[in-house]
Amino acid sequence: CIHVKIRRCKYCVNAGDSLLTLMKEISPDLNWLRLWAANGNDDNDVRTSTIHDPDMLALDQQQQVVNVGPVYRSVPGDTLMTVAARFRTTIKSLLLLNPDVAIAAALPVQQDLCLIPCAA
C-alpha cells in the first residue's frame, strides 16, 4: 500500500489561471476576492507566495501554489452539519472541498477539513 498525504486547501495554479477562474472552479457562487484575501499576505509557508495582482498568476514556468481557505481540525462530536453551521457554509461546499471525506454520523477526531467560511 502507498499512503499519500495531501495538503488541504492548497491549489496548484496552471498557466492562464486568474483568481476569478480559480474561484469559478472551486466554488462558482463565491466572489474571487475571498481567494485574494487568503493569499494577499505572507502566511509563512514557503510553498505559497503572496499575490499582489489577481490577474498575474503563474506567469513564469515555476508552479505557484495558492491557499483556497483555512483548514479546520475536527474535535469530538463534530459532524459535517455542525461544522457547516459553525462556519456558515454548506455541507455541499465542505464535500466539494474535501472529496475524500465520507458522509458519516461523526467526523473522525482531528480530521482536517478545508473550508470557505460564510459561504452559505
mmCIF file of N, CA and C in Angstrom:
data_model
loop_
_atom_site.group_PDB
_atom_site.id
_atom_site.type_symbol
_atom_site.label_atom_id
_atom_site.label_comp_id
_atom_site.label_asym_id
_atom_site.label_seq_id
_atom_site.Cartn_x
_atom_site.Cartn_y
_atom_site.Cartn_z
ATOM 1 N N CYS A 1 0.833 -1.196 0.000
ATOM 2 C CA CYS A 1 0.000 0.000 0.000
ATOM 3 C C CYS A 1 0.868 1.247 0.000
ATOM 4 N N ILE A 2 0.372 2.244 -0.655
ATOM 5 C CA ILE A 2 1.041 3.535 -0.670
ATOM 6 C C ILE A 2 0.102 4.548 -0.039
ATOM 7 N N HIS A 3 0.601 5.311 0.904
ATOM 8 C CA HIS A 3 -0.178 6.367 1.538
ATOM 9 C C HIS A 3 0.349 7.704 1.041
ATOM 10 N N VAL A 4 -0.548 8.518 0.553
ATOM 11 C CA VAL A 4 -0.185 9.834 0.045
ATOM 12 C C VAL A 4 -0.844 10.878 0.932
ATOM 13 N N LYS A 5 -0.056 11.811 1.425
ATOM 14 C CA LYS A 5 -0.594 12.884 2.255
ATOM 15 C C LYS A 5 -0.734 14.131 1.395
ATOM 16 N N ILE A 6 -1.946 14.646 1.325
ATOM 17 C CA ILE A 6 -2.246 15.834 0.529
ATOM 18 C C ILE A 6 -2.491 17.001 1.477
ATOM 19 N N ARG A 7 -1.889 18.124 1.181
ATOM 20 C CA ARG A 7 -2.128 19.324 1.992
ATOM 21 C C ARG A 7 -3.482 19.903 1.603
ATOM 22 N N ARG A 8 -4.307 20.103 2.568
ATOM 23 C CA ARG A 8 -5.649 20.632 2.325
ATOM 24 C C ARG A 8 -5.599 22.129 2.054
ATOM 25 N N CYS A 9 -6.574 22.571 1.282
ATOM 26 C CA CYS A 9 -6.779 23.995 0.983
ATOM 27 C C CYS A 9 -5.635 24.626 0.202
ATOM 28 N N LYS A 10 -4.946 23.850 -0.583
ATOM 29 C CA LYS A 10 -3.900 24.365 -1.468
ATOM 30 C C LYS A 10 -4.280 24.001 -2.902
ATOM 31 N N TYR A 11 -3.941 24.860 -3.841
ATOM 32 C CA TYR A 11 -4.255 24.626 -5.242
ATOM 33 C C TYR A 11 -3.041 25.012 -6.078
ATOM 34 N N CYS A 12 -2.645 24.152 -6.990
ATOM 35 C CA CYS A 12 -1.539 24.439 -7.898
ATOM 36 C C CYS A 12 -2.086 25.189 -9.102
ATOM 37 N N VAL A 13 -1.577 26.371 -9.307
ATOM 38 C CA VAL A 13 -2.048 27.250 -10.381
ATOM 39 C C VAL A 13 -1.508 26.770 -11.720
ATOM 40 N N ASN A 14 -2.360 26.799 -12.717
ATOM 41 C CA ASN A 14 -1.970 26.460 -14.084
ATOM 42 C C ASN A 14 -1.778 27.736 -14.894
ATOM 43 N N ALA A 15 -1.049 27.624 -15.983
ATOM 44 C CA ALA A 15 -0.838 28.778 -16.861
ATOM 45 C C ALA A 15 -2.191 29.315 -17.316
ATOM 46 N N GLY A 16 -2.349 30.609 -17.261
ATOM 47 C CA GLY A 16 -3.589 31.237 -17.696
ATOM 48 C C GLY A 16 -4.635 31.383 -16.602
ATOM 49 N N ASP A 17 -4.388 30.803 -15.423
ATOM 50 C CA ASP A 17 -5.342 30.939 -14.326
ATOM 51 C C ASP A 17 -5.312 32.351 -13.745
ATOM 52 N N SER A 18 -6.473 32.796 -13.303
ATOM 53 C CA SER A 18 -6.579 34.028 -12.522
ATOM 54 C C SER A 18 -7.378 33.656 -11.278
ATOM 55 N N LEU A 19 -7.439 34.550 -10.324
ATOM 56 C CA LEU A 19 -8.238 34.254 -9.133
ATOM 57 C C LEU A 19 -9.707 34.073 -9.489
ATOM 58 N N LEU A 20 -10.171 34.789 -10.493
ATOM 59 C CA LEU A 20 -11.567 34.645 -10.939
ATOM 60 C C LEU A 20 -11.815 33.242 -11.503
ATOM 61 N N THR A 21 -10.927 32.766 -12.375
ATOM 62 C CA THR A 21 -11.129 31.427 -12.939
ATOM 63 C C THR A 21 -10.991 30.349 -11.874
ATOM 64 N N LEU A 22 -10.080 30.542 -10.936
ATOM 65 C CA LEU A 22 -9.935 29.565 -9.849
ATOM 66 C C LEU A 22 -11.195 29.497 -8.988
ATOM 67 N N MET A 23 -11.733 30.648 -8.631
ATOM 68 C CA MET A 23 -12.910 30.651 -7.761
ATOM 69 C C MET A 23 -14.110 30.051 -8.474
ATOM 70 N N LYS A 24 -14.231 30.285 -9.772
ATOM 71 C CA LYS A 24 -15.334 29.675 -10.530
ATOM 72 C C LYS A 24 -15.215 28.150 -10.512
ATOM 73 N N GLU A 25 -13.991 27.638 -10.514
ATOM 74 C CA GLU A 25 -13.776 26.196 -10.484
ATOM 75 C C GLU A 25 -14.004 25.625 -9.078
ATOM 76 N N ILE A 26 -13.542 26.339 -8.070
ATOM 77 C CA ILE A 26 -13.628 25.848 -6.693
ATOM 78 C C ILE A 26 -15.036 25.986 -6.134
ATOM 79 N N SER A 27 -15.610 27.157 -6.280
ATOM 80 C CA SER A 27 -16.940 27.419 -5.732
ATOM 81 C C SER A 27 -17.579 28.535 -6.553
ATOM 82 N N PRO A 28 -18.344 28.181 -7.563
ATOM 83 C CA PRO A 28 -18.852 29.173 -8.522
ATOM 84 C C PRO A 28 -19.741 30.256 -7.918
ATOM 85 N N ASP A 29 -20.293 30.029 -6.748
ATOM 86 C CA ASP A 29 -21.200 31.006 -6.148
ATOM 87 C C ASP A 29 -20.488 32.098 -5.357
ATOM 88 N N LEU A 30 -19.175 31.995 -5.213
ATOM 89 C CA LEU A 30 -18.451 32.936 -4.358
ATOM 90 C C LEU A 30 -17.632 33.929 -5.165
ATOM 91 N N ASN A 31 -17.267 35.009 -4.513
ATOM 92 C CA ASN A 31 -16.501 36.081 -5.111
ATOM 93 C C ASN A 31 -15.007 35.753 -5.067
ATOM 94 N N TRP A 32 -14.279 36.062 -6.130
ATOM 95 C CA TRP A 32 -12.844 35.785 -6.209
ATOM 96 C C TRP A 32 -12.047 36.556 -5.158
ATOM 97 N N LEU A 33 -12.625 37.618 -4.601
ATOM 98 C CA LEU A 33 -11.914 38.390 -3.579
ATOM 99 C C LEU A 33 -11.591 37.551 -2.342
ATOM 100 N N ARG A 34 -12.367 36.488 -2.097
ATOM 101 C CA ARG A 34 -12.060 35.577 -0.985
ATOM 102 C C ARG A 34 -10.698 34.916 -1.185
ATOM 103 N N LEU A 35 -10.401 34.522 -2.416
ATOM 104 C CA LEU A 35 -9.088 33.922 -2.690
ATOM 105 C C LEU A 35 -7.974 34.946 -2.531
ATOM 106 N N TRP A 36 -8.226 36.165 -2.969
ATOM 107 C CA TRP A 36 -7.209 37.206 -2.821
ATOM 108 C C TRP A 36 -6.955 37.478 -1.341
ATOM 109 N N ALA A 37 -8.008 37.517 -0.538
ATOM 110 C CA ALA A 37 -7.842 37.730 0.902
ATOM 111 C C ALA A 37 -7.037 36.596 1.539
ATOM 112 N N ALA A 38 -7.208 35.374 1.040
ATOM 113 C CA ALA A 38 -6.480 34.228 1.589
ATOM 114 C C ALA A 38 -5.029 34.183 1.117
ATOM 115 N N ASN A 39 -4.677 35.010 0.144
ATOM 116 C CA ASN A 39 -3.334 34.974 -0.433
ATOM 117 C C ASN A 39 -2.662 36.340 -0.521
ATOM 118 N N GLY A 40 -3.260 37.357 0.058
ATOM 119 C CA GLY A 40 -2.723 38.710 -0.057
ATOM 120 C C GLY A 40 -1.656 39.059 0.956
ATOM 121 N N ASN A 41 -1.423 38.175 1.921
ATOM 122 C CA ASN A 41 -0.416 38.412 2.953
ATOM 123 C C ASN A 41 0.484 37.195 3.069
ATOM 124 N N ASP A 42 1.674 37.408 3.580
ATOM 125 C CA ASP A 42 2.608 36.305 3.790
ATOM 126 C C ASP A 42 2.053 35.381 4.866
ATOM 127 N N ASP A 43 1.950 34.089 4.558
ATOM 128 C CA ASP A 43 1.412 33.122 5.523
ATOM 129 C C ASP A 43 2.509 32.237 6.123
ATOM 130 N N ASN A 44 3.768 32.621 5.916
ATOM 131 C CA ASN A 44 4.926 31.882 6.428
ATOM 132 C C ASN A 44 5.002 30.455 5.883
ATOM 133 N N ASP A 45 4.422 30.216 4.735
ATOM 134 C CA ASP A 45 4.501 28.924 4.061
ATOM 135 C C ASP A 45 5.371 29.119 2.824
ATOM 136 N N VAL A 46 6.498 28.456 2.772
ATOM 137 C CA VAL A 46 7.434 28.657 1.656
ATOM 138 C C VAL A 46 6.861 28.171 0.330
ATOM 139 N N ARG A 47 5.840 27.318 0.359
ATOM 140 C CA ARG A 47 5.249 26.802 -0.874
ATOM 141 C C ARG A 47 4.268 27.785 -1.511
ATOM 142 N N THR A 48 3.757 28.727 -0.744
ATOM 143 C CA THR A 48 2.816 29.702 -1.297
ATOM 144 C C THR A 48 3.497 31.055 -1.407
ATOM 145 N N SER A 49 2.994 31.879 -2.305
ATOM 146 C CA SER A 49 3.552 33.219 -2.449
ATOM 147 C C SER A 49 2.428 34.242 -2.329
ATOM 148 N N THR A 50 2.785 35.415 -1.898
ATOM 149 C CA THR A 50 1.815 36.489 -1.760
ATOM 150 C C THR A 50 1.399 36.966 -3.147
ATOM 151 N N ILE A 51 0.102 37.114 -3.346
ATOM 152 C CA ILE A 51 -0.416 37.561 -4.643
ATOM 153 C C ILE A 51 -0.669 39.062 -4.571
ATOM 154 N N HIS A 52 -0.004 39.792 -5.439
ATOM 155 C CA HIS A 52 -0.171 41.242 -5.481
ATOM 156 C C HIS A 52 -1.131 41.673 -6.589
ATOM 157 N N ASP A 53 -1.207 40.884 -7.656
ATOM 158 C CA ASP A 53 -2.092 41.186 -8.777
ATOM 159 C C ASP A 53 -2.915 39.938 -9.081
ATOM 160 N N PRO A 54 -4.233 39.987 -8.891
ATOM 161 C CA PRO A 54 -5.059 38.780 -9.052
ATOM 162 C C PRO A 54 -5.117 38.229 -10.479
ATOM 163 N N ASP A 55 -4.686 39.016 -11.453
ATOM 164 C CA ASP A 55 -4.697 38.543 -12.834
ATOM 165 C C ASP A 55 -3.341 38.025 -13.287
ATOM 166 N N MET A 56 -2.341 38.114 -12.429
ATOM 167 C CA MET A 56 -0.983 37.748 -12.814
ATOM 168 C C MET A 56 -0.515 36.517 -12.046
ATOM 169 N N LEU A 57 -1.124 35.382 -12.307
ATOM 170 C CA LEU A 57 -0.724 34.135 -11.667
ATOM 171 C C LEU A 57 0.050 33.282 -12.653
ATOM 172 N N ALA A 58 1.026 32.560 -12.157
ATOM 173 C CA ALA A 58 1.788 31.587 -12.945
ATOM 174 C C ALA A 58 2.303 32.159 -14.264
ATOM 175 N N LEU A 59 2.918 33.330 -14.204
ATOM 176 C CA LEU A 59 3.472 33.908 -15.432
ATOM 177 C C LEU A 59 4.796 33.270 -15.825
ATOM 178 N N ASP A 60 5.511 32.755 -14.825
ATOM 179 C CA ASP A 60 6.766 32.087 -15.156
ATOM 180 C C ASP A 60 6.538 30.576 -15.174
ATOM 181 N N GLN A 61 7.573 29.845 -15.405
ATOM 182 C CA GLN A 61 7.451 28.389 -15.521
ATOM 183 C C GLN A 61 7.312 27.710 -14.158
ATOM 184 N N GLN A 62 7.626 28.416 -13.089
ATOM 185 C CA GLN A 62 7.543 27.824 -11.755
ATOM 186 C C GLN A 62 6.082 27.663 -11.339
ATOM 187 N N GLN A 63 5.754 26.501 -10.811
ATOM 188 C CA GLN A 63 4.385 26.227 -10.349
ATOM 189 C C GLN A 63 4.095 27.081 -9.117
ATOM 190 N N GLN A 64 2.962 27.761 -9.114
ATOM 191 C CA GLN A 64 2.570 28.580 -7.972
ATOM 192 C C GLN A 64 1.453 27.866 -7.220
ATOM 193 N N VAL A 65 1.509 27.928 -5.904
ATOM 194 C CA VAL A 65 0.503 27.313 -5.045
ATOM 195 C C VAL A 65 -0.233 28.429 -4.318
ATOM 196 N N VAL A 66 -1.574 28.344 -4.316
ATOM 197 C CA VAL A 66 -2.377 29.345 -3.612
ATOM 198 C C VAL A 66 -3.212 28.669 -2.525
ATOM 199 N N ASN A 67 -3.540 29.449 -1.518
ATOM 200 C CA ASN A 67 -4.432 28.991 -0.460
ATOM 201 C C ASN A 67 -5.867 29.124 -0.934
ATOM 202 N N VAL A 68 -6.670 28.095 -0.689
ATOM 203 C CA VAL A 68 -8.087 28.141 -1.042
ATOM 204 C C VAL A 68 -8.887 28.688 0.142
ATOM 205 N N GLY A 69 -8.522 28.316 1.337
ATOM 206 C CA GLY A 69 -9.212 28.751 2.540
ATOM 207 C C GLY A 69 -8.503 28.191 3.755
ATOM 208 N N PRO A 70 -9.054 28.417 4.927
ATOM 209 C CA PRO A 70 -8.426 27.889 6.143
ATOM 210 C C PRO A 70 -8.698 26.392 6.301
ATOM 211 N N VAL A 71 -7.881 25.748 7.124
ATOM 212 C CA VAL A 71 -8.064 24.337 7.459
ATOM 213 C C VAL A 71 -8.583 24.267 8.887
ATOM 214 N N TYR A 72 -9.666 23.525 9.067
ATOM 215 C CA TYR A 72 -10.247 23.303 10.396
ATOM 216 C C TYR A 72 -9.976 21.863 10.796
ATOM 217 N N ARG A 73 -9.546 21.654 12.040
ATOM 218 C CA ARG A 73 -9.315 20.312 12.564
ATOM 219 C C ARG A 73 -10.474 19.951 13.481
ATOM 220 N N SER A 74 -11.157 18.850 13.171
ATOM 221 C CA SER A 74 -12.364 18.468 13.910
ATOM 222 C C SER A 74 -12.057 18.069 15.354
ATOM 223 N N VAL A 75 -13.058 18.246 16.186
ATOM 224 C CA VAL A 75 -12.989 17.879 17.599
ATOM 225 C C VAL A 75 -14.066 16.824 17.861
ATOM 226 N N PRO A 76 -13.998 16.150 18.999
ATOM 227 C CA PRO A 76 -15.011 15.122 19.285
ATOM 228 C C PRO A 76 -16.432 15.682 19.181
ATOM 229 N N GLY A 77 -17.291 14.928 18.511
ATOM 230 C CA GLY A 77 -18.691 15.323 18.341
ATOM 231 C C GLY A 77 -18.983 16.094 17.077
ATOM 232 N N ASP A 78 -17.953 16.502 16.341
ATOM 233 C CA ASP A 78 -18.172 17.236 15.088
ATOM 234 C C ASP A 78 -18.800 16.338 14.025
ATOM 235 N N THR A 79 -19.725 16.917 13.290
ATOM 236 C CA THR A 79 -20.282 16.298 12.092
ATOM 237 C C THR A 79 -20.159 17.326 10.976
ATOM 238 N N LEU A 80 -20.401 16.911 9.747
ATOM 239 C CA LEU A 80 -20.381 17.885 8.662
ATOM 240 C C LEU A 80 -21.412 18.978 8.902
ATOM 241 N N MET A 81 -22.554 18.606 9.475
ATOM 242 C CA MET A 81 -23.607 19.583 9.733
ATOM 243 C C MET A 81 -23.180 20.612 10.787
ATOM 244 N N THR A 82 -22.549 20.160 11.867
ATOM 245 C CA THR A 82 -22.150 21.115 12.916
ATOM 246 C C THR A 82 -21.020 22.024 12.432
ATOM 247 N N VAL A 83 -20.098 21.469 11.644
ATOM 248 C CA VAL A 83 -19.009 22.295 11.103
ATOM 249 C C VAL A 83 -19.573 23.307 10.113
ATOM 250 N N ALA A 84 -20.478 22.874 9.248
ATOM 251 C CA ALA A 84 -21.097 23.784 8.279
ATOM 252 C C ALA A 84 -21.836 24.906 9.001
ATOM 253 N N ALA A 85 -22.568 24.565 10.048
ATOM 254 C CA ALA A 85 -23.307 25.590 10.808
ATOM 255 C C ALA A 85 -22.347 26.543 11.512
ATOM 256 N N ARG A 86 -21.296 26.018 12.110
ATOM 257 C CA ARG A 86 -20.342 26.850 12.852
ATOM 258 C C ARG A 86 -19.685 27.880 11.953
ATOM 259 N N PHE A 87 -19.363 27.488 10.726
ATOM 260 C CA PHE A 87 -18.638 28.384 9.823
ATOM 261 C C PHE A 87 -19.519 28.997 8.741
ATOM 262 N N ARG A 88 -20.847 28.871 8.902
ATOM 263 C CA ARG A 88 -21.818 29.447 7.979
ATOM 264 C C ARG A 88 -21.507 29.077 6.526
ATOM 265 N N THR A 89 -21.356 27.782 6.313
ATOM 266 C CA THR A 89 -21.154 27.258 4.974
ATOM 267 C C THR A 89 -22.132 26.108 4.779
ATOM 268 N N THR A 90 -21.969 25.338 3.745
ATOM 269 C CA THR A 90 -22.892 24.239 3.474
ATOM 270 C C THR A 90 -22.149 22.900 3.482
ATOM 271 N N ILE A 91 -22.896 21.839 3.702
ATOM 272 C CA ILE A 91 -22.311 20.504 3.624
ATOM 273 C C ILE A 91 -21.822 20.257 2.201
ATOM 274 N N LYS A 92 -22.575 20.725 1.223
ATOM 275 C CA LYS A 92 -22.164 20.563 -0.180
ATOM 276 C C LYS A 92 -20.797 21.197 -0.423
ATOM 277 N N SER A 93 -20.589 22.409 0.091
ATOM 278 C CA SER A 93 -19.302 23.084 -0.065
ATOM 279 C C SER A 93 -18.184 22.299 0.627
ATOM 280 N N LEU A 94 -18.448 21.802 1.829
ATOM 281 C CA LEU A 94 -17.443 21.008 2.543
ATOM 282 C C LEU A 94 -17.059 19.763 1.749
ATOM 283 N N LEU A 95 -18.050 19.097 1.166
ATOM 284 C CA LEU A 95 -17.771 17.884 0.399
ATOM 285 C C LEU A 95 -17.046 18.191 -0.914
ATOM 286 N N LEU A 96 -17.346 19.332 -1.541
ATOM 287 C CA LEU A 96 -16.631 19.724 -2.760
ATOM 288 C C LEU A 96 -15.161 20.006 -2.473
ATOM 289 N N LEU A 97 -14.893 20.640 -1.336
ATOM 290 C CA LEU A 97 -13.526 20.989 -0.981
ATOM 291 C C LEU A 97 -12.764 19.823 -0.362
ATOM 292 N N ASN A 98 -13.489 18.806 0.102
ATOM 293 C CA ASN A 98 -12.886 17.653 0.776
ATOM 294 C C ASN A 98 -13.484 16.366 0.203
ATOM 295 N N PRO A 99 -13.168 16.024 -1.052
ATOM 296 C CA PRO A 99 -13.827 14.885 -1.703
ATOM 297 C C PRO A 99 -13.545 13.536 -1.042
ATOM 298 N N ASP A 100 -12.525 13.451 -0.219
ATOM 299 C CA ASP A 100 -12.198 12.187 0.432
ATOM 300 C C ASP A 100 -12.960 11.973 1.738
ATOM 301 N N VAL A 101 -13.699 12.964 2.175
ATOM 302 C CA VAL A 101 -14.435 12.863 3.437
ATOM 303 C C VAL A 101 -15.766 12.160 3.178
ATOM 304 N N ALA A 102 -16.037 11.162 3.996
ATOM 305 C CA ALA A 102 -17.284 10.404 3.853
ATOM 306 C C ALA A 102 -18.392 11.073 4.654
ATOM 307 N N ILE A 103 -19.599 10.975 4.135
ATOM 308 C CA ILE A 103 -20.752 11.461 4.883
ATOM 309 C C ILE A 103 -21.015 10.423 5.967
ATOM 310 N N ALA A 104 -20.781 10.812 7.204
ATOM 311 C CA ALA A 104 -20.949 9.888 8.325
ATOM 312 C C ALA A 104 -21.626 10.627 9.472
ATOM 313 N N ALA A 105 -22.043 9.882 10.460
ATOM 314 C CA ALA A 105 -22.697 10.490 11.621
ATOM 315 C C ALA A 105 -21.731 11.447 12.324
ATOM 316 N N ALA A 106 -20.490 11.045 12.451
ATOM 317 C CA ALA A 106 -19.499 11.901 13.113
ATOM 318 C C ALA A 106 -18.207 11.883 12.303
ATOM 319 N N LEU A 107 -17.502 13.001 12.355
ATOM 320 C CA LEU A 107 -16.193 13.068 11.698
ATOM 321 C C LEU A 107 -15.154 12.435 12.609
ATOM 322 N N PRO A 108 -14.132 11.821 12.028
ATOM 323 C CA PRO A 108 -13.037 11.330 12.869
ATOM 324 C C PRO A 108 -12.397 12.510 13.609
ATOM 325 N N VAL A 109 -12.031 12.298 14.853
ATOM 326 C CA VAL A 109 -11.377 13.357 15.631
ATOM 327 C C VAL A 109 -10.057 13.720 14.951
ATOM 328 N N GLN A 110 -9.780 14.996 14.880
ATOM 329 C CA GLN A 110 -8.583 15.568 14.266
ATOM 330 C C GLN A 110 -8.571 15.413 12.738
ATOM 331 N N GLN A 111 -9.753 15.282 12.142
ATOM 332 C CA GLN A 111 -9.886 15.264 10.682
ATOM 333 C C GLN A 111 -9.706 16.690 10.176
ATOM 334 N N ASP A 112 -8.747 16.922 9.312
ATOM 335 C CA ASP A 112 -8.560 18.238 8.717
ATOM 336 C C ASP A 112 -9.591 18.440 7.619
ATOM 337 N N LEU A 113 -10.210 19.608 7.620
ATOM 338 C CA LEU A 113 -11.196 19.960 6.611
ATOM 339 C C LEU A 113 -10.844 21.315 6.010
ATOM 340 N N CYS A 114 -10.837 21.382 4.698
ATOM 341 C CA CYS A 114 -10.719 22.651 4.007
ATOM 342 C C CYS A 114 -12.104 23.281 4.002
ATOM 343 N N LEU A 115 -12.181 24.571 4.276
ATOM 344 C CA LEU A 115 -13.482 25.225 4.257
ATOM 345 C C LEU A 115 -13.367 26.662 3.805
ATOM 346 N N ILE A 116 -14.466 27.157 3.303
ATOM 347 C CA ILE A 116 -14.586 28.570 2.959
ATOM 348 C C ILE A 116 -15.700 29.119 3.846
ATOM 349 N N PRO A 117 -15.342 29.827 4.916
ATOM 350 C CA PRO A 117 -16.363 30.314 5.856
ATOM 351 C C PRO A 117 -17.324 31.299 5.207
ATOM 352 N N CYS A 118 -18.498 31.380 5.793
ATOM 353 C CA CYS A 118 -19.529 32.330 5.386
ATOM 354 C C CYS A 118 -19.892 32.171 3.914
ATOM 355 N N ALA A 119 -20.007 30.927 3.472
ATOM 356 C CA ALA A 119 -20.318 30.659 2.075
ATOM 357 C C ALA A 119 -21.771 30.206 1.899
ATOM 358 N N ALA A 120 -22.557 30.320 2.950
ATOM 359 C CA ALA A 120 -23.963 29.862 2.861
ATOM 360 C C ALA A 120 -24.858 30.988 2.428
#
